[in-house]
Coordinates of C-alpha atoms and ligand atoms in Angstrom, one line a residue:
M1250 CA 51.6 -116.0 -72.4
A1251 CA 51.0 -117.9 -69.2
A1252 CA 49.0 -121.1 -69.8
P1253 CA 45.5 -121.2 -68.3
Y1254 CA 44.6 -123.8 -65.8
Q1255 CA 43.4 -127.1 -67.1
A1256 CA 41.7 -129.7 -64.8
P1257 CA 43.3 -133.1 -65.2
V1258 CA 41.4 -135.7 -67.2
S1259 CA 40.4 -138.5 -64.9
T1260 CA 40.3 -142.0 -66.1
L1261 CA 38.7 -143.4 -63.0
P1262 CA 35.0 -142.9 -62.2
K1263 CA 34.3 -140.4 -59.5
P1264 CA 31.2 -140.1 -57.3
A1265 CA 28.8 -137.4 -58.4
V1266 CA 29.4 -134.1 -56.6
P1267 CA 26.4 -131.8 -56.1
K1268 CA 26.9 -128.3 -57.3
W1269 CA 27.6 -125.6 -54.8
S1270 CA 25.1 -122.9 -55.3
P1271 CA 26.5 -119.5 -54.7
P1272 CA 24.2 -117.6 -52.3
A1273 CA 22.8 -114.3 -53.4
P1274 CA 25.2 -111.4 -52.6
T1275 CA 24.0 -109.0 -49.9
S1276 CA 21.8 -106.1 -51.1
E1277 CA 22.9 -104.0 -48.1
D1278 CA 24.7 -100.8 -48.8
L1279 CA 27.8 -101.4 -46.7
D1280 CA 30.9 -99.4 -46.2
W1281 CA 33.1 -101.2 -48.7
A1282 CA 36.9 -101.1 -49.0
K1283 CA 38.0 -99.6 -52.2
L1284 CA 40.4 -102.1 -53.4
R1285 CA 42.4 -101.9 -56.7
S1286 CA 42.0 -104.6 -59.3
I1287 CA 45.1 -106.1 -60.9
D1288 CA 44.6 -107.9 -64.2
L1289 CA 47.3 -110.5 -64.1
S1290 CA 47.2 -111.2 -67.8
L1291 CA 48.5 -107.8 -68.5
L1292 CA 52.0 -108.9 -67.2
D1293 CA 52.2 -110.7 -70.6
S1294 CA 51.5 -107.6 -72.5
Q1295 CA 53.9 -106.6 -75.3
D1296 CA 53.4 -102.9 -74.5
P1297 CA 55.9 -101.8 -71.9
A1298 CA 53.6 -98.9 -71.0
V1299 CA 50.9 -101.4 -70.0
V1300 CA 53.2 -103.4 -67.9
S1301 CA 54.7 -100.4 -66.2
D1302 CA 51.2 -99.2 -65.4
L1303 CA 50.4 -102.5 -63.9
I1304 CA 53.4 -102.4 -61.7
Q1305 CA 52.6 -98.9 -60.5
T1306 CA 49.0 -99.9 -59.6
T1307 CA 50.4 -103.0 -57.8
K1308 CA 52.8 -100.8 -55.9
R1309 CA 50.1 -98.5 -54.8
A1310 CA 47.8 -101.3 -53.8
I1311 CA 50.3 -103.1 -51.7
K1312 CA 51.7 -100.0 -50.1
E1313 CA 48.4 -98.4 -49.2
D1314 CA 45.9 -101.2 -48.9
G1315 CA 47.9 -104.5 -48.5
F1316 CA 44.9 -106.1 -50.3
L1317 CA 43.9 -106.3 -54.0
Y1318 CA 41.6 -108.1 -56.3
L1319 CA 43.5 -110.3 -58.8
T1320 CA 41.6 -111.0 -62.0
N1321 CA 42.4 -112.9 -65.2
Y1322 CA 44.9 -115.1 -63.4
G1323 CA 44.1 -118.1 -65.6
V1324 CA 41.3 -119.9 -63.8
S1325 CA 37.7 -119.6 -65.1
L1326 CA 34.7 -118.9 -62.8
D1327 CA 33.4 -122.5 -63.6
Q1328 CA 36.8 -124.0 -62.7
V1329 CA 36.7 -122.1 -59.4
R1330 CA 33.2 -123.2 -58.7
R1331 CA 34.2 -126.9 -59.2
Q1332 CA 36.6 -126.4 -56.3
F1333 CA 33.8 -125.0 -54.2
D1334 CA 31.8 -128.1 -55.1
L1335 CA 34.5 -130.2 -53.9
A1336 CA 35.0 -128.2 -50.6
Q1337 CA 31.3 -128.4 -50.0
Y1338 CA 31.4 -132.1 -50.7
L1339 CA 34.2 -132.6 -48.2
H1340 CA 32.3 -130.8 -45.4
N1341 CA 29.1 -132.6 -46.1
N1342 CA 30.6 -136.1 -46.3
I1343 CA 33.6 -136.2 -44.0
S1344 CA 32.8 -139.0 -41.5
E1345 CA 32.8 -138.6 -37.7
E1346 CA 35.6 -141.1 -37.6
D1347 CA 37.7 -139.1 -40.0
K1348 CA 37.0 -135.9 -38.0
Q1349 CA 38.5 -137.7 -35.0
R1350 CA 41.3 -139.4 -36.8
L1351 CA 42.4 -136.3 -38.6
L1352 CA 41.8 -133.8 -35.8
W1353 CA 44.4 -131.0 -36.1
D1354 CA 47.0 -130.1 -33.5
P1355 CA 48.1 -126.5 -33.9
S1356 CA 50.6 -127.0 -31.0
T1357 CA 52.8 -128.7 -33.7
G1358 CA 53.1 -125.4 -35.5
L1359 CA 50.9 -126.5 -38.3
Y1360 CA 47.1 -126.3 -39.0
A1361 CA 47.2 -129.6 -40.9
G1362 CA 44.0 -131.7 -40.8
F1363 CA 40.5 -131.1 -39.5
K1364 CA 39.4 -128.2 -37.4
R1365 CA 36.2 -128.6 -35.3
R1366 CA 33.8 -125.8 -34.5
L1367 CA 35.5 -125.5 -31.1
G1368 CA 38.3 -122.9 -31.3
W1369 CA 41.8 -122.9 -32.5
K1370 CA 43.4 -125.6 -30.5
R1371 CA 43.3 -129.4 -30.6
E1372 CA 41.5 -129.4 -27.3
A1373 CA 37.9 -128.3 -27.4
G1374 CA 37.5 -124.6 -26.7
E1375 CA 34.7 -122.2 -27.2
F1376 CA 32.1 -122.7 -30.0
D1377 CA 33.1 -120.6 -33.0
G1378 CA 31.1 -122.4 -35.7
I1379 CA 34.1 -122.6 -38.1
E1380 CA 35.1 -126.0 -39.6
Q1381 CA 38.1 -126.4 -41.8
F1382 CA 40.2 -129.0 -43.5
N1383 CA 43.8 -127.9 -44.2
F1384 CA 45.9 -129.6 -46.8
Y1385 CA 49.6 -129.3 -46.2
R1386 CA 52.4 -131.0 -48.3
D1387 CA 52.0 -134.2 -46.2
E1388 CA 48.2 -134.4 -46.9
F1389 CA 48.9 -134.2 -50.6
A1390 CA 51.5 -136.9 -50.3
D1391 CA 49.7 -139.4 -48.2
Q1392 CA 46.1 -140.6 -48.7
D1393 CA 45.9 -141.7 -45.1
R1394 CA 46.0 -138.1 -44.0
L1395 CA 42.8 -137.3 -46.0
P1396 CA 39.2 -137.8 -45.3
E1397 CA 38.1 -140.8 -47.3
C1398 CA 35.4 -138.9 -49.1
I1399 CA 37.8 -136.5 -50.8
R1400 CA 40.4 -139.0 -52.0
P1401 CA 38.8 -139.7 -55.4
F1402 CA 39.1 -135.9 -56.1
M1403 CA 42.7 -135.3 -55.1
D1404 CA 43.9 -135.3 -58.7
E1405 CA 41.9 -132.1 -59.3
I1406 CA 42.7 -130.5 -56.0
T1407 CA 46.4 -131.2 -56.4
V1408 CA 46.6 -129.8 -60.0
F1409 CA 44.6 -126.8 -59.0
C1410 CA 46.9 -126.0 -56.1
E1411 CA 49.9 -126.6 -58.3
Y1412 CA 48.6 -124.1 -60.7
L1413 CA 47.8 -121.5 -58.0
T1414 CA 51.3 -121.9 -56.6
N1415 CA 53.5 -122.4 -59.7
S1416 CA 51.6 -120.1 -62.0
V1417 CA 49.4 -117.6 -60.2
N1418 CA 51.5 -117.0 -57.2
R1419 CA 54.7 -117.1 -59.2
R1420 CA 53.4 -114.3 -61.5
L1421 CA 52.2 -112.4 -58.5
L1422 CA 55.7 -112.6 -57.0
T1423 CA 57.2 -111.5 -60.2
L1424 CA 55.0 -108.3 -60.0
L1425 CA 56.1 -107.8 -56.4
S1426 CA 59.8 -108.5 -57.3
R1427 CA 59.4 -105.8 -60.0
V1428 CA 58.0 -103.3 -57.4
L1429 CA 61.1 -104.0 -55.4
E1430 CA 63.1 -103.4 -58.6
L1431 CA 64.7 -106.8 -58.2
P1432 CA 65.0 -109.5 -60.9
D1433 CA 61.6 -111.1 -61.8
D1434 CA 62.3 -114.4 -60.1
Y1435 CA 63.8 -112.9 -56.9
L1436 CA 61.0 -113.6 -54.5
W1437 CA 60.0 -116.8 -56.2
A1438 CA 63.6 -118.2 -56.1
N1439 CA 64.7 -116.8 -52.8
V1440 CA 61.7 -116.4 -50.6
Q1441 CA 59.0 -118.8 -51.7
S1442 CA 59.1 -122.3 -50.2
H1443 CA 59.1 -125.0 -52.7
G1444 CA 58.2 -128.7 -52.8
G1445 CA 54.9 -130.4 -53.3
P1446 CA 51.8 -128.5 -54.6
V1447 CA 51.9 -125.9 -51.8
G1448 CA 55.5 -125.7 -50.6
D1449 CA 55.4 -125.1 -46.8
G1450 CA 52.1 -123.4 -47.2
Y1451 CA 48.6 -124.9 -47.2
F1452 CA 45.3 -125.0 -48.8
R1453 CA 42.1 -124.6 -46.8
H1454 CA 38.5 -125.6 -47.2
A1455 CA 36.8 -123.5 -44.6
L1456 CA 33.1 -123.5 -43.7
F1457 CA 31.5 -120.9 -41.5
Y1458 CA 28.2 -122.1 -40.1
P1459 CA 25.7 -119.4 -39.1
L1460 CA 25.8 -118.6 -35.4
D1461 CA 22.9 -118.7 -33.0
E1462 CA 22.0 -115.3 -31.5
Q1463 CA 23.6 -116.1 -28.1
T1464 CA 27.0 -117.0 -29.6
Q1465 CA 26.8 -114.0 -31.8
Q1466 CA 26.4 -111.7 -28.9
K1467 CA 29.2 -113.4 -27.0
R1468 CA 31.6 -113.0 -29.9
E1469 CA 30.6 -109.4 -30.4
A1470 CA 30.1 -109.7 -34.2
V1471 CA 33.5 -111.2 -34.9
R1472 CA 33.9 -114.7 -36.4
M1473 CA 37.8 -114.6 -36.7
Y1474 CA 39.6 -111.9 -34.7
G1475 CA 41.7 -109.2 -36.3
H1476 CA 45.1 -110.6 -37.4
T1477 CA 47.7 -110.2 -40.0
D1478 CA 48.7 -113.4 -42.0
Y1479 CA 52.3 -114.5 -41.2
G1480 CA 53.3 -115.8 -44.6
I1481 CA 54.0 -114.2 -47.9
T1482 CA 50.8 -114.0 -50.0
T1483 CA 47.4 -115.3 -49.2
L1484 CA 45.0 -116.1 -52.1
L1485 CA 41.3 -115.9 -51.0
F1486 CA 38.6 -116.7 -53.5
S1487 CA 36.2 -113.9 -53.4
V1488 CA 32.9 -115.3 -51.9
P1489 CA 29.3 -114.0 -52.1
V1490 CA 28.8 -114.2 -48.3
T1491 CA 30.2 -110.9 -47.1
A1492 CA 32.2 -111.1 -43.9
L1493 CA 35.8 -110.3 -44.6
Q1494 CA 36.8 -106.8 -43.3
I1495 CA 40.1 -105.0 -43.6
F1496 CA 41.5 -102.2 -41.4
C1497 CA 41.9 -99.3 -43.7
K1498 CA 44.5 -96.4 -43.6
D1499 CA 41.9 -94.1 -42.0
K1500 CA 41.6 -96.7 -39.2
K1501 CA 38.2 -97.8 -40.2
W1502 CA 37.1 -101.4 -40.7
R1503 CA 35.6 -101.9 -44.2
F1504 CA 34.0 -104.9 -45.9
V1505 CA 35.5 -106.5 -48.9
K1506 CA 32.9 -106.7 -51.7
Y1507 CA 32.1 -109.9 -53.6
N1508 CA 33.9 -109.9 -56.9
P1509 CA 32.9 -113.1 -58.8
G1510 CA 35.9 -115.2 -60.0
A1511 CA 38.5 -112.8 -58.5
L1512 CA 41.1 -113.6 -56.0
V1513 CA 41.3 -111.4 -53.0
V1514 CA 45.0 -111.2 -52.4
N1515 CA 46.7 -110.0 -49.2
L1516 CA 50.3 -109.9 -48.1
G1517 CA 51.7 -111.5 -45.0
E1518 CA 54.2 -110.4 -42.4
A1519 CA 57.1 -112.1 -43.9
L1520 CA 56.8 -110.0 -47.0
E1521 CA 56.3 -106.8 -45.0
I1522 CA 59.5 -107.4 -43.2
I1523 CA 61.4 -108.6 -46.3
S1524 CA 60.3 -105.5 -48.1
G1525 CA 61.5 -103.3 -45.3
G1526 CA 58.0 -102.0 -44.7
H1527 CA 57.3 -101.1 -48.3
F1528 CA 54.6 -103.8 -48.5
K1529 CA 51.8 -103.8 -46.0
A1530 CA 50.6 -106.8 -44.1
T1531 CA 47.1 -105.5 -43.4
L1532 CA 45.0 -106.3 -40.4
H1533 CA 41.8 -108.1 -41.3
K1534 CA 39.1 -110.1 -39.6
V1535 CA 36.0 -112.1 -40.4
A1536 CA 33.0 -110.3 -39.1
D1537 CA 29.4 -111.2 -38.9
T1538 CA 27.6 -111.3 -42.1
P1539 CA 25.0 -108.6 -43.0
T1540 CA 21.5 -109.2 -41.8
D1541 CA 20.2 -110.5 -45.2
Q1542 CA 22.9 -113.2 -45.2
Q1543 CA 22.7 -114.2 -41.5
N1544 CA 21.4 -117.6 -42.0
L1545 CA 23.8 -118.6 -44.7
Q1546 CA 26.7 -120.9 -44.6
R1547 CA 29.9 -119.2 -45.8
L1548 CA 32.3 -121.5 -47.7
S1549 CA 35.8 -120.0 -48.1
L1550 CA 38.7 -121.5 -50.0
V1551 CA 42.2 -120.1 -49.3
L1552 CA 45.8 -120.8 -50.4
F1553 CA 48.4 -119.5 -47.9
N1554 CA 51.8 -119.2 -49.5
A1555 CA 54.7 -119.7 -47.2
S1556 CA 58.3 -118.5 -47.2
R1557 CA 61.3 -120.8 -47.0
G1558 CA 61.6 -122.0 -43.4
D1559 CA 65.3 -121.6 -43.1
L1560 CA 65.4 -117.9 -44.0
R1561 CA 65.8 -115.4 -41.2
L1562 CA 63.5 -112.5 -41.6
R1563 CA 65.3 -109.4 -42.8
P1564 CA 64.7 -106.6 -45.2
V1565 CA 66.2 -107.2 -48.8
V1566 CA 68.7 -104.4 -48.7
E1567 CA 69.7 -105.4 -52.2
S1568 CA 66.6 -103.8 -53.5
P1569 CA 67.2 -100.5 -55.4
L1570 CA 63.8 -99.3 -54.0
L1571 CA 65.0 -99.9 -50.4
Q1572 CA 68.4 -98.3 -51.2
R1573 CA 66.8 -95.2 -52.7
E1574 CA 63.9 -94.8 -50.3
G1575 CA 65.1 -96.6 -47.2
M1576 CA 62.8 -98.5 -44.9
V1577 CA 59.2 -97.5 -44.2
L1578 CA 58.4 -97.5 -40.6
E1579 CA 54.7 -96.8 -41.1
Q1580 CA 53.8 -100.4 -41.1
G1581 CA 53.2 -101.8 -37.7
V1582 CA 54.6 -105.3 -38.1
F1583 CA 57.9 -104.1 -39.6
R1584 CA 58.2 -101.3 -37.1
E1585 CA 57.8 -103.6 -34.1
F1586 CA 60.0 -106.2 -35.6
K1587 CA 62.8 -103.6 -36.2
K1588 CA 62.4 -102.2 -32.8
L1589 CA 62.9 -105.7 -31.2
I1590 CA 65.7 -106.7 -33.5
D1591 CA 67.5 -103.4 -32.9
A1592 CA 67.2 -104.1 -29.2
G1593 CA 69.0 -107.3 -29.7
A1594 CA 66.1 -109.8 -29.8
P1595 CA 67.1 -113.0 -31.6
V1596 CA 66.0 -112.9 -35.2
P1597 CA 63.6 -115.8 -35.8
T1598 CA 63.7 -118.0 -38.9
N1599 CA 60.5 -117.9 -41.0
K1600 CA 59.7 -121.4 -39.7
E1601 CA 60.0 -120.2 -36.1
W1602 CA 57.9 -117.2 -36.9
R1603 CA 55.0 -119.1 -38.3
E1604 CA 55.2 -122.0 -35.8
V1605 CA 55.2 -119.7 -32.8
Q1606 CA 52.1 -118.0 -34.1
I1607 CA 50.3 -121.2 -34.8
S1608 CA 51.3 -123.1 -31.7
M1609 CA 51.3 -120.5 -29.0
R1610 CA 48.9 -117.7 -29.6
N1611 CA 46.7 -117.6 -32.5
Q1612 CA 46.0 -114.3 -34.2
V1613 CA 48.3 -111.9 -32.4
G1614 CA 50.8 -109.3 -33.5
P1615 CA 54.6 -109.5 -33.4
K1616 CA 54.8 -107.5 -30.1
E1617 CA 52.7 -110.0 -28.4
R1618 CA 54.7 -112.8 -30.0
F1619 CA 58.0 -111.4 -28.7
K1620 CA 56.5 -110.8 -25.3
D1621 CA 58.4 -113.7 -23.9
T1622 CA 61.7 -111.8 -24.3
I1623 CA 63.3 -110.0 -21.4
I1624 CA 66.4 -107.8 -21.1
V1625 CA 69.4 -108.7 -19.1
R1626 CA 71.7 -105.7 -18.5
V1627 CA 75.2 -106.8 -17.6
G1628 CA 77.9 -104.5 -16.3
R1629 CA 77.9 -101.0 -14.9
G1630 CA 77.5 -97.6 -16.4
N1631 CA 78.9 -97.1 -19.9
E1632 CA 80.3 -100.7 -19.9
A1633 CA 76.8 -102.2 -19.5
V1634 CA 75.5 -104.3 -22.3
D1635 CA 71.8 -105.2 -22.9
F1636 CA 71.0 -108.7 -23.9
T1637 CA 67.6 -109.7 -25.1
V1638 CA 66.7 -113.3 -24.4
H1639 CA 63.6 -115.4 -24.2
E1640 CA 62.2 -115.6 -20.7
H1641 CA 61.2 -119.3 -20.8
K1642 CA 64.8 -120.2 -21.8
L1643 CA 66.4 -118.0 -19.2
R1644 CA 64.1 -119.4 -16.5
A1645 CA 65.0 -123.0 -17.5
S1646 CA 68.7 -122.3 -17.5
S1647 CA 69.1 -121.5 -13.9
P1648 CA 67.3 -121.4 -10.5
F1649 CA 68.7 -117.9 -10.0
F1650 CA 66.9 -116.5 -13.0
E1651 CA 63.9 -118.6 -12.3
A1652 CA 63.6 -116.9 -8.9
A1653 CA 64.2 -113.5 -10.3
L1654 CA 61.5 -113.9 -12.8
S1655 CA 58.9 -115.4 -10.4
K1656 CA 55.8 -113.5 -10.0
D1657 CA 56.3 -110.6 -7.7
W1658 CA 59.9 -109.6 -8.1
K1659 CA 60.7 -106.2 -9.4
E1660 CA 62.7 -107.8 -12.2
A1661 CA 59.7 -109.7 -13.4
R1662 CA 57.5 -106.6 -13.5
E1663 CA 60.1 -104.4 -15.2
R1664 CA 61.2 -107.3 -17.5
L1665 CA 64.7 -106.2 -16.9
I1666 CA 67.3 -108.0 -14.9
K1667 CA 70.4 -106.0 -13.9
L1668 CA 73.7 -107.7 -13.2
P1669 CA 76.0 -104.7 -12.5
E1670 CA 78.7 -106.9 -10.8
D1671 CA 79.1 -109.2 -13.8
D1672 CA 81.0 -109.2 -17.0
P1673 CA 79.1 -108.9 -20.4
E1674 CA 81.6 -111.3 -21.9
D1675 CA 80.5 -114.0 -19.4
F1676 CA 76.9 -113.4 -20.3
D1677 CA 77.6 -113.4 -24.0
M1678 CA 78.9 -117.0 -23.6
Y1679 CA 75.9 -117.8 -21.3
K1680 CA 73.4 -116.7 -24.0
F1681 CA 75.3 -118.6 -26.7
L1682 CA 75.2 -121.9 -24.9
M1683 CA 71.7 -121.3 -23.6
Y1684 CA 70.5 -121.1 -27.2
G1685 CA 72.1 -124.4 -28.0
G1686 CA 75.3 -123.1 -29.6
R1687 CA 77.8 -125.9 -30.0
N1688 CA 80.5 -124.4 -32.3
Y1689 CA 83.7 -124.0 -30.4
E1690 CA 85.1 -121.2 -32.6
E1691 CA 81.9 -119.2 -32.2
L1692 CA 81.8 -119.7 -28.5
M1693 CA 85.4 -118.6 -28.1
N1694 CA 85.0 -115.8 -30.6
G1695 CA 88.6 -114.5 -30.0
R1696 CA 88.4 -115.2 -26.3
G1697 CA 91.0 -117.2 -24.4
P1698 CA 90.6 -120.0 -21.8
Q1699 CA 90.8 -117.4 -19.0
H1700 CA 87.5 -116.1 -20.2
V1701 CA 86.0 -119.6 -20.0
V1702 CA 87.2 -119.9 -16.4
H1703 CA 85.7 -116.5 -15.6
A1704 CA 82.4 -117.4 -17.1
Y1705 CA 82.4 -120.7 -15.2
A1706 CA 82.4 -118.6 -12.0
F1707 CA 79.5 -116.6 -13.3
G1708 CA 77.7 -119.9 -13.8
E1709 CA 78.3 -120.6 -10.1
K1710 CA 76.6 -117.4 -9.1
V1711 CA 73.5 -118.1 -11.1
Q1712 CA 73.6 -121.8 -10.4
A1713 CA 73.6 -122.8 -14.0
R1714 CA 74.9 -126.3 -13.9
S1715 CA 74.5 -127.2 -17.5
F1716 CA 76.3 -124.0 -18.5
Q1717 CA 79.2 -124.8 -16.1
N1718 CA 79.4 -128.4 -17.4
N1719 CA 79.7 -127.2 -20.9
L1720 CA 82.4 -124.7 -20.0
M1721 CA 84.3 -127.3 -18.0
K1722 CA 84.3 -129.5 -21.1
V1723 CA 85.8 -126.6 -23.1
L1724 CA 88.5 -126.2 -20.5
L1725 CA 89.2 -129.9 -20.3
A1726 CA 89.5 -130.1 -24.1
S1727 CA 92.1 -127.4 -24.3
I1728 CA 94.0 -128.8 -21.3
H1729 CA 93.8 -132.2 -22.8
R1730 CA 95.4 -130.9 -26.0
L1731 CA 98.3 -129.5 -24.1
F1732 CA 98.7 -132.6 -21.9
G1733 CA 98.5 -134.7 -25.0
T1734 CA 101.8 -133.3 -26.3
L1735 CA 103.4 -134.4 -23.1
M1736 CA 103.8 -130.8 -21.8
E1737 CA 107.0 -129.8 -23.2
G1738 CA 108.3 -126.4 -23.8
E1739 CA 105.5 -123.9 -24.6
D1740 CA 102.7 -126.4 -24.1
L1741 CA 103.8 -127.0 -20.6
E1742 CA 104.0 -123.3 -20.0
S1743 CA 100.5 -122.9 -21.5
A1744 CA 99.0 -125.7 -19.3
I1745 CA 100.5 -124.1 -16.2
M1746 CA 98.9 -120.8 -17.3
H1747 CA 95.5 -122.4 -17.7
L1748 CA 95.6 -124.0 -14.3
R1749 CA 96.8 -120.8 -12.7
W1750 CA 93.7 -119.0 -14.1
M1751 CA 91.5 -121.7 -12.8
V1752 CA 93.1 -121.7 -9.3
D1753 CA 93.0 -117.9 -9.1
I1754 CA 89.5 -117.5 -10.2
F1755 CA 87.9 -120.6 -8.7
Y1756 CA 89.6 -120.0 -5.3
T1757 CA 88.2 -116.5 -5.1
R1758 CA 84.8 -116.9 -6.7
L1759 CA 83.6 -120.4 -6.1
P1760 CA 82.6 -121.8 -2.7
P1761 CA 84.7 -124.5 -0.9
M1762 CA 84.1 -127.9 -2.3
A1763 CA 82.6 -126.6 -5.6
P1764 CA 83.1 -129.2 -8.3
G1765 CA 85.2 -126.7 -10.3
R1766 CA 87.6 -126.4 -7.4
M1767 CA 87.9 -130.2 -7.1
L1768 CA 88.5 -130.7 -10.7
T1769 CA 91.2 -128.1 -10.8
A1770 CA 92.9 -129.9 -7.9
D1771 CA 92.7 -133.1 -9.9
L1772 CA 94.3 -131.4 -12.9
V1773 CA 97.0 -129.9 -10.9
I1774 CA 97.9 -133.3 -9.4
V1775 CA 98.5 -134.5 -13.0
L1776 CA 100.7 -131.5 -13.6
F1777 CA 102.7 -132.0 -10.4
H1778 CA 103.2 -135.6 -11.4
R1779 CA 104.9 -134.4 -14.6
E1780 CA 106.7 -131.5 -13.1
P1781 CA 107.3 -132.1 -9.3
T1782 CA 109.2 -128.9 -8.9
L1783 CA 105.9 -126.9 -9.3
I1784 CA 104.7 -128.2 -5.9
N1785 CA 107.1 -125.8 -4.3
D1786 CA 105.7 -122.7 -6.1
D1787 CA 104.8 -120.1 -3.6
A1788 CA 101.9 -118.8 -5.7
W1789 CA 99.6 -121.7 -4.7
T1790 CA 97.3 -120.7 -1.8
V1791 CA 97.0 -122.8 1.3
E1792 CA 93.4 -123.4 0.7
F1793 CA 94.2 -124.7 -2.8
M1794 CA 97.0 -127.0 -1.6
K1795 CA 94.6 -128.5 1.0
D1796 CA 92.3 -129.6 -1.8
V1797 CA 95.3 -131.0 -3.8
A1798 CA 96.4 -133.0 -0.8
A1799 CA 92.9 -134.3 -0.2
S1800 CA 92.4 -135.3 -3.8
S1801 CA 95.7 -137.0 -4.2
I1802 CA 95.2 -139.1 -1.1
V1803 CA 91.8 -140.2 -2.4
F1804 CA 92.7 -140.8 -6.1
G1805 CA 96.4 -140.5 -6.7
A1806 CA 97.8 -139.0 -9.8
K1807 CA 97.2 -141.9 -12.1
T1808 CA 93.5 -142.1 -11.4
A1809 CA 93.2 -138.4 -11.8
L1810 CA 94.8 -138.7 -15.2
V1811 CA 92.5 -141.5 -16.3
R1812 CA 89.5 -139.5 -15.2
L1813 CA 90.7 -136.4 -17.0
N1814 CA 91.3 -138.3 -20.2
R1815 CA 87.9 -139.9 -20.2
E1816 CA 86.1 -136.6 -19.5
A1817 CA 88.1 -134.6 -22.1
G1818 CA 88.0 -137.4 -24.7
Y1819 CA 84.3 -137.5 -24.3
F1820 CA 84.1 -133.8 -24.8
V1821 CA 86.3 -133.7 -27.9
R1822 CA 84.1 -136.3 -29.5
S1823 CA 80.8 -134.8 -28.6
W1824 CA 81.4 -131.1 -29.4
D1825 CA 80.9 -129.7 -32.9
K1826 CA 78.6 -132.5 -34.0
Ligands
AKG2253 O1 37.8 -116.5 -44.8 C1 38.2 -115.4 -45.1 O2 37.7 -114.6 -45.8 C2 39.5 -114.9 -44.4 C3 40.2 -115.9 -43.5 C4 41.5 -115.4 -43.0 O3 41.7 -114.2 -42.9 C5 42.5 -116.4 -42.5 O4 42.2 -117.5 -42.3 O5 43.6 -115.9 -42.3
FE2_2254 FE1 43.9 -114.0 -42.6

């Protein structure tokens, strides 16, 4: 049997906290969502039929509604109400100074701290009448990050959140793991983030103030726009002020009815994706309250459970359910996600997934969130390969792409850049380095130095200096290794090969005086110094020999060697860190 929640026994005196008095529920006859109720205590039942029934009901609820009521989860109505007392106390007593000091900054990818009634950014936006205080791991760990008024009560809030995470959510994840026919602890051990009372998730004290008529009209009856939560599970305490609406299967918005003491649970996008679309992250919003509740404040307590940040979102193909039934493409989030990933979009980590949503565009679907991506089609006809990359990264990587994506170009409108003359291998390296790849083996991926030379010339075309510099370091490193063994036998042959590739490609594809050409000339001077007979080789072009002559007049072989060693030595140390 799961142990029930027990509030800690405080030894220190605490200020008296006025009771939160639950407003009267609406008496209006509204279009209610018919949500299933899951009695969590039944998970402990000795009767296998009861447990199996529970799992079947859960399965239906999460497949069809994505929302459910959770009852008998181990916290009594009085214990829940005490937390509402504390949330009300926080909102009534937080000082102006603390509101300023603890003002949130969603551009960091976290909602931590205090939200004013002025929109979803740190900077003041439109009035929305919603205040919140959001407790993340760091708020629990450091008193300075908390409003002074709530500090004496953190023992209770902490133990409460620990119970919600480690007992309620863990049992809920057991149920969900069983639906996926995976071991009981699968989601808890592999997907749930750990550490502190809320892992990477957060606990929210939200207060919705009533809106004046003018704001109400402006917001067209919506307090919080339709969205899906990005995490794994969201635990909302059912509140008497009706406002939460969910988008039902028949495409109608319906209200969630007050169910005293119950948790309203919904699943987030991470779980929809992990479950291959078997679980549903349901669209929901906070709408205006019914007329008989219009002047009421709506206090709402929520625990958002987050997945481990380092995981990359992908369906758990280990699940027998997925193996048997395949993926479900009915669910919008997963469908869009799959489409984008199949098209080659980079798979985000869970941390990126949630931070992008919080910092860039609040409350938008995955399509919108991926909007920054663009396709680069490299090569011709059957040989062409499509690469999906982030527009802002591509723009920042080169003035060529920056221009191609500037406002009125066709490329920018179609979100497709065609490079028929170029080689997909080159762009593959380009993309790897553009995303900060620094592993030599991965970059080379079975390729030889001639590919690096070739890609360097591609860098010239798109004017990507940083790309070229990185490739030159790679070339120098491999030449350095060969020179290091004093160029005897095979190594000498190999060094000569490298330089021939560089000369061949750079003297056909780079313009006169390009740094790549000059560096090649330097390298060849060193080579000639070791092996003077090579000077008479007919294969060197006149144009190239002119640069060699110019370079050797200025620097001489010795200086060229010193420069080369310095450059290459630097590279060898800095790579692969
Ligand atoms: O307050 C509520 O009932 C819902 C809030 C919500 O959907 C959210 O913050 O994600
Ligand atoms: Fe939500």
